[in-house]
Structures are given as C-alpha cells and as structure tokens.
Short mmCIF file of C-alpha atoms in Angstrom, two decimals:
data_model
loop_
_atom_site.label_atom_id
_atom_site.label_comp_id
_atom_site.label_asym_id
_atom_site.label_seq_id
_atom_site.Cartn_x
_atom_site.Cartn_y
_atom_site.Cartn_z
CA MET A 22 0.00 0.00 0.00
CA ASP A 23 1.26 3.46 -0.86
CA THR A 24 2.27 5.87 1.85
CA LEU A 25 2.90 9.57 1.72
CA LEU A 26 6.63 9.07 1.37
CA ASP A 27 6.45 6.24 -1.21
CA ARG A 28 4.60 8.16 -3.91
CA GLU A 29 6.28 9.53 -7.01
CA ASN A 30 3.93 12.54 -6.93
CA ASN A 31 2.41 14.38 -4.00
CA PRO A 32 -0.98 13.05 -2.90
CA ARG A 33 -3.94 15.28 -3.74
CA ALA A 34 -6.30 16.86 -1.23
CA LEU A 35 -9.60 18.44 -2.20
CA LEU A 36 -10.63 21.09 0.34
CA LEU A 37 -14.30 22.10 0.43
CA SER A 38 -14.49 25.69 1.71
CA GLY A 39 -17.56 27.52 2.97
CA THR A 40 -18.63 29.59 -0.01
CA GLY A 41 -22.11 30.60 -1.15
CA ARG A 42 -24.85 28.91 0.85
CA TYR A 43 -22.21 27.12 2.94
CA SER A 44 -20.83 30.37 4.35
CA ASP A 45 -22.07 32.51 7.23
CA PRO A 46 -21.28 35.95 8.71
CA GLN A 47 -19.59 34.50 11.80
CA HIS A 48 -16.78 32.70 10.00
CA ASP A 49 -14.13 33.76 7.49
CA TYR A 50 -13.97 30.49 5.57
CA ASP A 51 -11.59 31.88 2.97
CA ALA A 52 -9.02 32.62 5.67
CA THR A 53 -9.50 29.42 7.66
CA SER A 54 -9.38 27.28 4.52
CA GLU A 55 -6.12 28.94 3.56
CA GLY A 56 -4.82 28.11 7.03
CA LEU A 57 -5.91 24.49 6.74
CA ALA A 58 -4.48 24.23 3.23
CA GLY A 59 -1.15 25.46 4.57
CA VAL A 60 -1.00 22.66 7.14
CA LEU A 61 -1.90 20.08 4.49
CA GLU A 62 0.77 21.44 2.15
CA GLU A 63 3.36 21.27 4.93
CA ALA A 64 2.39 17.60 5.28
CA GLY A 65 3.14 17.00 1.60
CA PHE A 66 -0.28 17.31 -0.05
CA ASP A 67 -1.14 19.24 -3.18
CA VAL A 68 -4.31 21.11 -2.23
CA VAL A 69 -7.18 22.32 -4.40
CA ILE A 70 -9.68 24.59 -2.62
CA ALA A 71 -13.18 24.16 -4.09
CA SER A 72 -14.93 27.45 -4.84
CA ASP A 73 -18.30 25.69 -5.31
CA VAL A 74 -19.05 23.07 -2.65
CA GLU A 75 -21.94 21.36 -4.42
CA ALA A 76 -20.20 21.26 -7.78
CA ALA A 77 -17.18 19.65 -6.11
CA LEU A 78 -19.36 17.07 -4.35
CA THR A 79 -21.14 16.25 -7.60
CA TRP A 80 -17.74 15.80 -9.23
CA LEU A 81 -16.99 13.11 -6.63
CA SER A 82 -19.76 10.92 -8.05
CA SER A 83 -17.15 9.40 -10.36
CA PRO A 84 -14.39 7.35 -8.69
CA TRP A 85 -12.01 8.61 -11.37
CA ASN A 86 -12.29 12.05 -9.77
CA TRP A 87 -11.54 10.99 -6.22
CA PRO A 88 -8.64 12.83 -4.58
CA ASP A 89 -6.44 11.03 -2.07
CA LEU A 90 -7.94 12.98 0.84
CA LEU A 91 -11.09 15.04 1.29
CA ALA A 92 -10.90 18.02 3.66
CA VAL A 93 -14.06 19.88 4.70
CA ASN A 94 -14.41 23.38 6.17
CA VAL A 95 -18.01 24.45 5.59
CA GLY A 96 -21.03 25.83 7.42
CA LEU A 97 -24.68 24.83 7.55
CA PRO A 98 -26.96 26.34 4.87
CA ARG A 99 -30.13 27.80 6.36
CA ASP A 100 -32.08 28.47 3.19
CA GLY A 101 -34.57 25.62 3.60
CA GLN A 102 -33.14 23.66 0.66
CA PRO A 103 -31.71 20.14 0.84
CA VAL A 104 -28.19 20.01 2.31
CA PRO A 105 -26.58 19.11 0.03
CA ALA A 106 -28.62 19.07 -3.18
CA GLU A 107 -29.46 15.68 -4.70
CA ALA A 108 -26.57 15.33 -7.16
CA ALA A 109 -24.07 16.59 -4.59
CA ALA A 110 -25.48 14.20 -1.98
CA SER A 111 -24.87 11.30 -4.35
CA GLY A 112 -21.25 12.36 -4.78
CA LEU A 113 -20.75 12.73 -1.04
CA ARG A 114 -22.17 9.26 -0.37
CA SER A 115 -19.93 7.83 -3.06
CA TRP A 116 -16.86 9.38 -1.46
CA LEU A 117 -17.83 8.34 2.07
CA GLY A 118 -17.87 4.71 0.99
CA SER A 119 -14.51 4.91 -0.77
CA GLY A 120 -12.29 3.96 2.16
CA ARG A 121 -10.24 7.10 1.67
CA PRO A 122 -9.24 9.52 4.44
CA LEU A 123 -11.44 12.40 5.57
CA LEU A 124 -10.44 15.54 7.47
CA ALA A 125 -13.11 17.93 8.77
CA ILE A 126 -12.99 20.93 11.08
CA HIS A 127 -15.17 23.17 13.21
CA THR A 128 -18.69 23.89 11.81
CA SER A 129 -18.41 21.11 9.22
CA ALA A 130 -19.83 18.71 11.80
CA THR A 131 -23.19 20.49 11.57
CA SER A 132 -23.44 20.49 7.78
CA PHE A 133 -24.73 17.97 5.18
CA THR A 134 -27.76 17.27 7.38
CA ASP A 135 -29.63 15.36 4.66
CA VAL A 136 -26.90 12.74 4.32
CA SER A 137 -26.96 10.52 7.41
CA GLU A 138 -23.71 8.93 6.30
CA TRP A 139 -21.95 12.24 7.01
CA SER A 140 -22.43 12.14 10.77
CA ASP A 141 -21.61 8.42 10.73
CA ALA A 142 -18.36 9.12 8.87
CA LEU A 143 -17.41 11.72 11.48
CA GLY A 144 -18.03 9.26 14.29
CA GLN A 145 -21.15 11.09 15.50
CA GLY A 146 -24.05 9.04 14.19
CA PRO A 147 -25.51 5.59 15.03
CA ALA A 148 -22.51 3.85 13.49
CA GLY A 149 -20.03 6.28 15.01
CA ASN A 150 -17.60 5.31 17.72
CA GLU A 151 -14.62 7.60 18.13
CA THR A 152 -11.47 5.53 18.39
CA GLY A 153 -8.96 8.13 19.51
CA SER A 154 -8.63 11.71 20.59
CA LEU A 155 -6.82 14.86 19.59
CA ALA A 156 -6.53 16.27 23.08
CA GLY A 157 -4.16 18.88 24.32
CA THR A 158 -3.86 22.35 25.71
CA LEU A 159 -4.18 25.66 23.92
CA ARG A 160 -2.58 28.81 25.19
CA ILE A 161 -5.18 31.58 25.25
CA VAL A 162 -3.70 34.82 23.91
CA PRO A 163 -3.78 37.51 25.18
CA ASP A 164 -3.87 36.29 28.75
CA PRO A 165 -2.98 38.08 31.99
CA ASP A 166 -0.82 35.13 32.98
CA PRO A 167 1.56 34.25 30.11
CA ALA A 168 2.19 30.83 31.67
CA ALA A 169 -1.50 29.91 31.82
CA GLU A 170 -2.81 27.04 29.75
CA TYR A 171 -6.36 25.76 29.61
CA PRO A 172 -7.51 22.24 28.69
CA HIS A 173 -9.54 22.26 25.50
CA PRO A 174 -10.99 19.29 23.59
CA LEU A 175 -9.57 19.47 20.09
CA GLY A 176 -11.22 16.59 18.27
CA TRP A 177 -10.95 12.89 17.61
CA THR A 178 -9.82 10.18 15.24
CA TYR A 179 -12.17 7.54 13.91
CA GLU A 180 -11.68 4.35 11.90
CA ARG A 181 -14.78 3.95 9.73
CA PRO A 182 -16.50 0.65 8.88
CA ASP A 183 -15.40 1.06 5.24
CA GLY A 184 -11.77 0.96 6.39
CA GLY A 185 -11.23 4.68 5.90
CA ARG A 186 -9.94 7.03 8.55
CA THR A 187 -11.48 10.28 9.78
CA VAL A 188 -9.98 13.14 11.74
CA PHE A 189 -12.30 15.82 13.12
CA ALA A 190 -10.87 18.94 14.77
CA THR A 191 -13.12 21.30 16.69
CA GLY A 192 -10.92 24.36 16.16
CA GLY A 193 -10.93 26.65 13.16
CA HIS A 194 -13.26 29.50 14.07
CA ASP A 195 -10.91 32.14 12.70
CA ALA A 196 -7.55 32.47 11.00
CA GLY A 197 -5.84 33.03 14.34
CA THR A 198 -6.47 29.41 15.25
CA PHE A 199 -3.94 28.38 12.62
CA LEU A 200 -1.32 30.62 14.22
CA GLN A 201 -1.47 28.53 17.40
CA PRO A 202 1.58 26.22 17.29
CA GLN A 203 -0.20 23.61 19.43
CA TYR A 204 -3.20 23.48 17.12
CA ARG A 205 -1.04 23.22 14.01
CA GLU A 206 0.94 20.41 15.64
CA LEU A 207 -2.20 18.48 16.52
CA LEU A 208 -3.58 18.92 13.01
CA SER A 209 -0.26 17.76 11.58
CA GLU A 210 -0.33 14.65 13.74
CA GLY A 211 -3.88 13.91 12.60
CA ILE A 212 -2.98 14.42 8.96
CA SER A 213 0.02 12.13 9.35
CA TRP A 214 -2.28 9.43 10.72
CA LEU A 215 -4.59 9.91 7.73
CA ALA A 216 -1.66 9.82 5.31
CA ASP A 217 -0.65 6.41 6.63
CA SER A 218 -3.93 5.08 5.21
CA LEU A 219 -3.64 6.46 1.67
CA LEU A 220 -4.92 4.05 -0.93
CA PRO A 221 -3.09 3.30 -4.18
CA VAL A 222 -3.64 5.71 -7.03
CA GLY A 223 -6.53 4.79 -9.33
CA VAL A 224 -10.03 3.44 -8.99
CA PRO A 225 -10.42 1.01 -6.06
CA THR A 226 -11.45 -2.55 -6.77
CA GLU A 227 -15.07 -3.08 -5.68
#
C-alpha cells in the first residue's frame, strides 16, 4: 500500500471551503481554509480549494475524480433547501464509501444534514464510535498570565467501517487558530495518521 513518502507525486487533497450557501457571517472560511491548506501542504499534499461546494461534491460521483484525501471546512446552509442538493449528496455518499481519508474541522460537523452517512463518517451518528482523541492544551492569547494554559478538547480520530480514517478537529473559528503552534501540531499529527492510510492511485477494486 502506498504511503505519503512512497509516492512519485504528491498526494492530492480536495478542500471544500464555505462559499455561497455554505458560508455565514460569523466565519471567514476563505481565511481558515487557507490556514488548513497550509498545514496540508506542509504535510506533503497538493491542495485544491473548491470554490463551489456542491459542484465539487457532484464531481466526486465518479471514482475517477476521487482525490487522495477530502478536507471539509463548511457551514450549515439555512435556506430551507436540501443540504446538500441531490446530485451533490450522491457524490458525497460515493466518497464516504470509498475507504479514503477524511479531514473535517469546526462547523463542518453540523453540515450535510440530509446525508446521514456524514455524521456516521465523522463518528457522530448511530454507526459512530470515536477511536482516539486529539486532546491537548491551547494557550489563550492575550492572557494576563503568560504561563496559563487551559484544557480544551480538540477533536478525535475515527476508523470507519469502510476501512477509511477520519480526523475531526473542533478548532478553526478564525484564522488566528492556525497561528497557534499547538493546534497546528495536533492537526499535523492527525494528517500524518490519515496519510498512513492512503490508498493506491486509481479506482479502487469493488
């Protein structure tokens, strides 16, 4: 099985960013997606940031279009329409059964409400059972006591029934999160764990 270091070319990551109906006034998804992309690139991935979430999900309907890793940084649409739309939902389901690694952060856990497989894949739904944790301490800046640290749950790892791996990180509210060395280190460790499960290039045998 290929690993990150064995490949002739860098593995590809598709990053869904909160644009259009998947954005909201409380989050700067452009900035946080750039921060997340930077951590993925440091880990050795070539990253494409999707400017249209539903078009990118629809594109995933074909296994020939599957990237090595899917990263998700989106919000919850509140327009009363299906989340995601039918064609995009089909692509998302196709990906979630592919056995490939998934990385999601922050508000992404609340999105894709019409695809039950999404919460399952994150380790939240009926089939979910988190198998590890991304726990640590974050230094809160500014703080009256420069030595103070506060415990903060940062996420979890999950081995899905399809054999794929998921990392979910709770942080990512603003770009400053990605300036926290501890958070970047924890993300890097999670991404490294995902990279160890990369599947060979090409369409998987079904």
